[in-house]
PDB file of C-alpha atoms and ligand atoms in Angstrom:
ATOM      1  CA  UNK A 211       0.000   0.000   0.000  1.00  0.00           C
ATOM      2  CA  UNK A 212       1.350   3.355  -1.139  1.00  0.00           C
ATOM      3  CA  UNK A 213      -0.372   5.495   1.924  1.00  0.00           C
ATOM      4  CA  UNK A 214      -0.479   4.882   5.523  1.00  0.00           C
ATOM      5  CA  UNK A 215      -3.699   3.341   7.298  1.00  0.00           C
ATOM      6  CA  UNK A 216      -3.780   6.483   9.203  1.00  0.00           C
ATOM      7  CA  UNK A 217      -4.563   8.009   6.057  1.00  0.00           C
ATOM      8  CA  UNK A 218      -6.442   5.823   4.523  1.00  0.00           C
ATOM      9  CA  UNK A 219      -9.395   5.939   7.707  1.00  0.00           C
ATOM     10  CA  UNK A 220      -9.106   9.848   7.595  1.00  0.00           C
ATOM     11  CA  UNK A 221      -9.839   9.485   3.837  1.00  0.00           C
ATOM     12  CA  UNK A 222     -12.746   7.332   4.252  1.00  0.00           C
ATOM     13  CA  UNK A 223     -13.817   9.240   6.944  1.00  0.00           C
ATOM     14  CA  UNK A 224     -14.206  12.428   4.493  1.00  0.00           C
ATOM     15  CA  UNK A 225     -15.802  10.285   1.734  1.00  0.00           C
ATOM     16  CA  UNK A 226     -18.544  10.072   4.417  1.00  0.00           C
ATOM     17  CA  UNK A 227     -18.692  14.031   4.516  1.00  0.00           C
ATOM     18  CA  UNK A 228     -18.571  14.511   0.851  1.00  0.00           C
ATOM     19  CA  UNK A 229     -21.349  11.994   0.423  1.00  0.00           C
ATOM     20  CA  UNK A 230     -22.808  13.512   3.626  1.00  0.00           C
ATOM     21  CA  UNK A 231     -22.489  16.791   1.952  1.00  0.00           C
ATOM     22  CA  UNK A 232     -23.922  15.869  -1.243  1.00  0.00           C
ATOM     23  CA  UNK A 233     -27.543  14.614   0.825  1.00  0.00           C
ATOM     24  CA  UNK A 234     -27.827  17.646   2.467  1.00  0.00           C
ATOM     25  CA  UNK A 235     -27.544  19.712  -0.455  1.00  0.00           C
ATOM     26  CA  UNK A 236     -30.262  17.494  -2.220  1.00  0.00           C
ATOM     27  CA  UNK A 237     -32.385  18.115   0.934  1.00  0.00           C
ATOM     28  CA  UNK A 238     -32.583  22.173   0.299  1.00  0.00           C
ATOM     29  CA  UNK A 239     -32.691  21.224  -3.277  1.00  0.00           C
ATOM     30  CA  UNK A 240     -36.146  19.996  -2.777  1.00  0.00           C
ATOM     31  CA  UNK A 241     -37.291  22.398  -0.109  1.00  0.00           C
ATOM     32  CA  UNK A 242     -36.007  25.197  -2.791  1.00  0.00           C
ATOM     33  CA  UNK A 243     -38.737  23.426  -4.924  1.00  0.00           C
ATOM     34  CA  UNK A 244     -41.491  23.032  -2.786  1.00  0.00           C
ATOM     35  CA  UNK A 245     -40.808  27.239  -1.841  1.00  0.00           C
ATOM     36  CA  UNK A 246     -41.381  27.373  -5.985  1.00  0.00           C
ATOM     37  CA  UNK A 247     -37.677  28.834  -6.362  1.00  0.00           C
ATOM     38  CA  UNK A 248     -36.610  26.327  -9.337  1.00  0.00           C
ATOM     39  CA  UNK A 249     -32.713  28.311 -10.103  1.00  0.00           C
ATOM     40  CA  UNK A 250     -32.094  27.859  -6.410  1.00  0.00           C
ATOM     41  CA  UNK A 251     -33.534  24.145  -6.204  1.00  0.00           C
ATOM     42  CA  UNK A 252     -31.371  23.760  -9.411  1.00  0.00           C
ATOM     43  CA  UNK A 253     -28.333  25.428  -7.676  1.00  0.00           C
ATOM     44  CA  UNK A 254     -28.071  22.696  -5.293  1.00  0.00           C
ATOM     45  CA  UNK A 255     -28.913  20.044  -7.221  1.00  0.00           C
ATOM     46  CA  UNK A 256     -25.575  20.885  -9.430  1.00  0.00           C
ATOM     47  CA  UNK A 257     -23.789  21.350  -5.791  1.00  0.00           C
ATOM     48  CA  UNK A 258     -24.933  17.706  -4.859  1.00  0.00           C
ATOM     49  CA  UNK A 259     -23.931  16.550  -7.447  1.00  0.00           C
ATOM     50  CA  UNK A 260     -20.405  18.186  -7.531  1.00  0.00           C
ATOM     51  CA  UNK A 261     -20.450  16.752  -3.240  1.00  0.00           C
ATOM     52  CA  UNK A 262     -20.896  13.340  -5.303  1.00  0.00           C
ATOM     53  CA  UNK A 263     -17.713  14.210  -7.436  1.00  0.00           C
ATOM     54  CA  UNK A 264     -15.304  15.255  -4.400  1.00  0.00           C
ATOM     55  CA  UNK A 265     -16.549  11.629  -2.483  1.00  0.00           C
ATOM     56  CA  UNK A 266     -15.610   9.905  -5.777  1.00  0.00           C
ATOM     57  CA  UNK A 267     -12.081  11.635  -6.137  1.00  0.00           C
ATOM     58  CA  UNK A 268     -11.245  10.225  -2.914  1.00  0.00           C
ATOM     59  CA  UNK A 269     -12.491   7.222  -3.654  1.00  0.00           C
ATOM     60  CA  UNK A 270     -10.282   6.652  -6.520  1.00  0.00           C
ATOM     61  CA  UNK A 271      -7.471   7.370  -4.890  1.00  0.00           C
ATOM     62  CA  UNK A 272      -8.197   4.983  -2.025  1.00  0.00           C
ATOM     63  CA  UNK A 273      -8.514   2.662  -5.019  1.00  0.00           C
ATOM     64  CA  UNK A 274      -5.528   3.568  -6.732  1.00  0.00           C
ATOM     65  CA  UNK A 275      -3.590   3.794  -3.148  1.00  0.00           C
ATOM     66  CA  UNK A 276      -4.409  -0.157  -2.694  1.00  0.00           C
ATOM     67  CA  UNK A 277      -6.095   0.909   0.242  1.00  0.00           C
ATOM     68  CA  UNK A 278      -9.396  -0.576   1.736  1.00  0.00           C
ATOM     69  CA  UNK A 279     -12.382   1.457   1.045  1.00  0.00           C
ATOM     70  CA  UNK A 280     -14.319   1.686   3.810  1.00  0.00           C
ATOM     71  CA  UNK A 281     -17.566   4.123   3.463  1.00  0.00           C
ATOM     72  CA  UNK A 282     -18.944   5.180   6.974  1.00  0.00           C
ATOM     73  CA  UNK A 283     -22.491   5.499   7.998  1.00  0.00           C
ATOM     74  CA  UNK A 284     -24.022   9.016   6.410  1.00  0.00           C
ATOM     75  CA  UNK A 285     -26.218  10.900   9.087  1.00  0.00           C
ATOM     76  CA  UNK A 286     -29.731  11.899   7.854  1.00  0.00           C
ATOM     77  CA  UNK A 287     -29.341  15.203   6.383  1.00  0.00           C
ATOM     78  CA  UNK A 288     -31.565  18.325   7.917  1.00  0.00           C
ATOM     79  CA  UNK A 289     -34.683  18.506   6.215  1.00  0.00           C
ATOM     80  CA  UNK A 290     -37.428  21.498   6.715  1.00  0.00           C
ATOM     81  CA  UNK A 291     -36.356  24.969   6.818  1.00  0.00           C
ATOM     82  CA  UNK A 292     -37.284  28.693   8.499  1.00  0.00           C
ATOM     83  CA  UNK A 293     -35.949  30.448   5.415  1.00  0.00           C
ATOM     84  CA  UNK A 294     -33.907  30.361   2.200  1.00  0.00           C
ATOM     85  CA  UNK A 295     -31.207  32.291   4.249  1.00  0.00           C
ATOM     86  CA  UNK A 296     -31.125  29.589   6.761  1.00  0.00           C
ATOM     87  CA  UNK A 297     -30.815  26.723   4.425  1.00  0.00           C
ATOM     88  CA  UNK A 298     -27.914  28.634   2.956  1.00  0.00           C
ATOM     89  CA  UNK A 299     -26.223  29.708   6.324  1.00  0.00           C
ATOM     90  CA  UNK A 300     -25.854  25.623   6.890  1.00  0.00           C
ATOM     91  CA  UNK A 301     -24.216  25.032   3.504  1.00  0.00           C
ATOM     92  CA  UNK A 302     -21.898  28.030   4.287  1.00  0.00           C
ATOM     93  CA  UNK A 303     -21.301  26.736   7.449  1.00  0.00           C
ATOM     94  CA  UNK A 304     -20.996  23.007   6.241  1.00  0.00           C
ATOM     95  CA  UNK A 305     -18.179  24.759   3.762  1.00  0.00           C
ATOM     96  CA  UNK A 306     -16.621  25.893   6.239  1.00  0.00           C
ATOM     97  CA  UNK A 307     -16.551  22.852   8.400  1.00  0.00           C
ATOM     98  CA  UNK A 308     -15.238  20.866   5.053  1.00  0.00           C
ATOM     99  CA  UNK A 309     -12.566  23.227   4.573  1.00  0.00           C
ATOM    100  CA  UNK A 310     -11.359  22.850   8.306  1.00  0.00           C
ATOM    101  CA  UNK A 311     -11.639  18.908   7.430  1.00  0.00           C
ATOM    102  CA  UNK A 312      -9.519  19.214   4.700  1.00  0.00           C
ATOM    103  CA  UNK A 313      -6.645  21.569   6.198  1.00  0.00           C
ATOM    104  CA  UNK A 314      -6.537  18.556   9.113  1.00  0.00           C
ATOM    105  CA  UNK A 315      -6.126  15.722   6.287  1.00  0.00           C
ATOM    106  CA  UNK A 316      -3.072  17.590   4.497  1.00  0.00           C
ATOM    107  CA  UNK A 317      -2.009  18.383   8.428  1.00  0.00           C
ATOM    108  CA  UNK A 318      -1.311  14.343   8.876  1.00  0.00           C
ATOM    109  CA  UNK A 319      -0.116  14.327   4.791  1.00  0.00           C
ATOM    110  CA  UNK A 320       2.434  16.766   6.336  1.00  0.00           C
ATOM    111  CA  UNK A 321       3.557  15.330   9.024  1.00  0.00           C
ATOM    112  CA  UNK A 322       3.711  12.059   7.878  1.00  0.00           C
ATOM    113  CA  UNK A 323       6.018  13.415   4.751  1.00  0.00           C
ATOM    114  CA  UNK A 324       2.964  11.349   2.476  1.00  0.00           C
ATOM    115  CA  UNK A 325       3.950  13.634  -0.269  1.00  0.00           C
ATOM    116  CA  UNK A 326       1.361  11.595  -2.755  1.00  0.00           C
ATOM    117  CA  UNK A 327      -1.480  12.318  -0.154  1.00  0.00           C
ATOM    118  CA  UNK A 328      -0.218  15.811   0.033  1.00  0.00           C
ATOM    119  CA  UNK A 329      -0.330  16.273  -3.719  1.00  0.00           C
ATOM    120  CA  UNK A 330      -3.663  14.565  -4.343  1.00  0.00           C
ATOM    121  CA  UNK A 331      -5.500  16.946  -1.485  1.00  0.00           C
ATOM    122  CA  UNK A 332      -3.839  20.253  -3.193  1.00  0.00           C
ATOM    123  CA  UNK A 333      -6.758  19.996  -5.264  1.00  0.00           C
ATOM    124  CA  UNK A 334      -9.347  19.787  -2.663  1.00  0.00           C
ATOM    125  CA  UNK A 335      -7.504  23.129  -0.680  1.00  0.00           C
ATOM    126  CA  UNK A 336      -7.619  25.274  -3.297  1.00  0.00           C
ATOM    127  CA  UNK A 337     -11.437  24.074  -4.566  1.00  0.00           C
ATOM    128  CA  UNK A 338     -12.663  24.593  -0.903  1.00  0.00           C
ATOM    129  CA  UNK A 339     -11.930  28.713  -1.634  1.00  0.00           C
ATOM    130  CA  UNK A 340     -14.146  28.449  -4.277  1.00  0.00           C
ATOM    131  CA  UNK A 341     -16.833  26.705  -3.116  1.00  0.00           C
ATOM    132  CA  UNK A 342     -16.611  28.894   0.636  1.00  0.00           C
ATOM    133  CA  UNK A 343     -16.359  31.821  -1.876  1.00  0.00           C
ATOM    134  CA  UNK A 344     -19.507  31.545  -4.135  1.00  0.00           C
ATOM    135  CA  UNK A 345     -21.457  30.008  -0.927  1.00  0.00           C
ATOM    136  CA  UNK A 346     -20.656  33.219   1.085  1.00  0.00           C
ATOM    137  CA  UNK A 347     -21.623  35.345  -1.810  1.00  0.00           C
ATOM    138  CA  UNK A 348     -24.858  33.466  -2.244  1.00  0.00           C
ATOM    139  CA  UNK A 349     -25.634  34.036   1.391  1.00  0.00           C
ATOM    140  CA  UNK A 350     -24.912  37.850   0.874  1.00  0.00           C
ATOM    141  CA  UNK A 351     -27.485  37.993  -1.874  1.00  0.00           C
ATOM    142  CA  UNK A 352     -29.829  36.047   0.119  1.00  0.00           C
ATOM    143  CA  UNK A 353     -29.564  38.687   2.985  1.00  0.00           C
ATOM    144  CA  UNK A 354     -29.660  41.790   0.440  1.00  0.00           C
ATOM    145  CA  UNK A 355     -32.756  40.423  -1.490  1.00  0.00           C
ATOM    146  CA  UNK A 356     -34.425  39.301   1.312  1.00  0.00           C
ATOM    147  CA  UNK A 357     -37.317  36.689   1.515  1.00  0.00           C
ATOM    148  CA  UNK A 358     -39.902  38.909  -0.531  1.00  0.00           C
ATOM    149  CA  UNK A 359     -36.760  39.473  -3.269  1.00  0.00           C
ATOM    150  CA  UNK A 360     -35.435  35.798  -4.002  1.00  0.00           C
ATOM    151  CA  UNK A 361     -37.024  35.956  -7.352  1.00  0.00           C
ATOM    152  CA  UNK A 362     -34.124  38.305  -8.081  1.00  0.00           C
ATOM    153  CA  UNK A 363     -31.603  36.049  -6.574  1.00  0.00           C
ATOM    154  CA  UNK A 364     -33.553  33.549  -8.987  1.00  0.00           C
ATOM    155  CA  UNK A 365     -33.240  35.787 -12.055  1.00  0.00           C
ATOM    156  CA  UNK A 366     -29.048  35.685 -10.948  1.00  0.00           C
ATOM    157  CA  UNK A 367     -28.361  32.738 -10.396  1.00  0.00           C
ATOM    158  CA  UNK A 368     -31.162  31.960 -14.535  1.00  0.00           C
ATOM    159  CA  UNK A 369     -28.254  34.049 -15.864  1.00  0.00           C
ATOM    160  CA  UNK A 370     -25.274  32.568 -14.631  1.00  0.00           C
ATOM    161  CA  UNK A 371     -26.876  29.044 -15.532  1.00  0.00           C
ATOM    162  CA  UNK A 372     -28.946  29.682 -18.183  1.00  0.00           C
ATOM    163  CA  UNK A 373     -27.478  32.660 -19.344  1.00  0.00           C
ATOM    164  CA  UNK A 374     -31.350  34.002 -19.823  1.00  0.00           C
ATOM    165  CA  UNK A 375     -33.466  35.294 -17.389  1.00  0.00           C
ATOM    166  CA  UNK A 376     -35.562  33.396 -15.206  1.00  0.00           C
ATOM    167  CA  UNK A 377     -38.747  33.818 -17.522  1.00  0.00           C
ATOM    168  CA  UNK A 378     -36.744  32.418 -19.990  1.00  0.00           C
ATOM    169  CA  UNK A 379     -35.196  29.408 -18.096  1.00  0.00           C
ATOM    170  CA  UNK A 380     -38.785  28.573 -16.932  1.00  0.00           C
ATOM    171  CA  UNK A 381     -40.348  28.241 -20.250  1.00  0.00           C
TER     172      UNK A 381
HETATM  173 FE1  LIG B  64     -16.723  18.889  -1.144  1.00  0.00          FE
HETATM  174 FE2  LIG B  64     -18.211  21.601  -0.940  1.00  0.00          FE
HETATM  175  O1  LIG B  64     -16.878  20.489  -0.298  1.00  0.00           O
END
């Protein structure tokens, strides 16, 4: 085996919060669509299915490191929110929690001089600034629009997808 077990169990621990990750993000996809905000519901699909990605990534390298894949029990995700600004304060918060997970895995890379482990989780560090980035800002928007004004953050987020307007993207 090309990694250490102490790796390999802090790996499959965070294929359990990718995967974790991904559930909870297909949770507020569906309360997004039962609010009838269909960009937002369709946000977090794509960031469930981009969780899905990450918990695959490690996978593979478990895989590829000859080490044993072993996928932890997933907690229920939180279903049933107050708001759209508290369904996005988790997933900032969840971000944030991820990237803190993350900086502790290439902590033990480090100190065990695992310079394989260390290059393979370079790519996780530097994505967790872009998804705490475009979380944060989504939260911002959230706050700005308030909940009377999400059809704007809808028309946004139409555009960015889309690239038409919400009208549009509905049709
Ligand atoms: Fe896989 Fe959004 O962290």
């Amino acid at each position: 085996m090309m990694i250490s077990k102490e790796t390999v169990s802090a790996l499959n621990a965070q294929v359990g919060h990718e995967f974790g990750a991904s559930m909870q993000y297909v949770a507020i996809s569906s309360y997004f669509s039962q609010e009838g905000l269909p960009e937002l519901a369709h946000h977090f699909q794509l960031q469930a299915d981009e969780e899905r990605a990450h918990a695959m990534k490690i996978v593979q390298y478990i895989v590829d490191a000859d080490g044993s894949l072993q996928i932890p029990s997933i907690p229920s995700p939180r279903a049933g929110f107050k708001s759209a600004e508290e369904a996005v304060q988790l997933s900032l918060d969840w971000e944030l929690k991820v990237t803190q997970q993350i900086n502790d895995l290439m902590d033990l890379a480090i100190k065990q001089n695992e310079h394989l482990t260390r290059n393979f989780l370079e790519w996780f560090v530097t994505e967790q600034l872009e998804e705490v980035s475009s979380m944060d800002m989504l939260l911002r928007m959230i706050r700005r629009a308030g909940e009377s004004g999400l059809m704007f953050v809808e028309s946004h987020l139409a555009r960015k997808i889309h690239g038409g307007t919400a009208e549009t993207a509905a049709s």
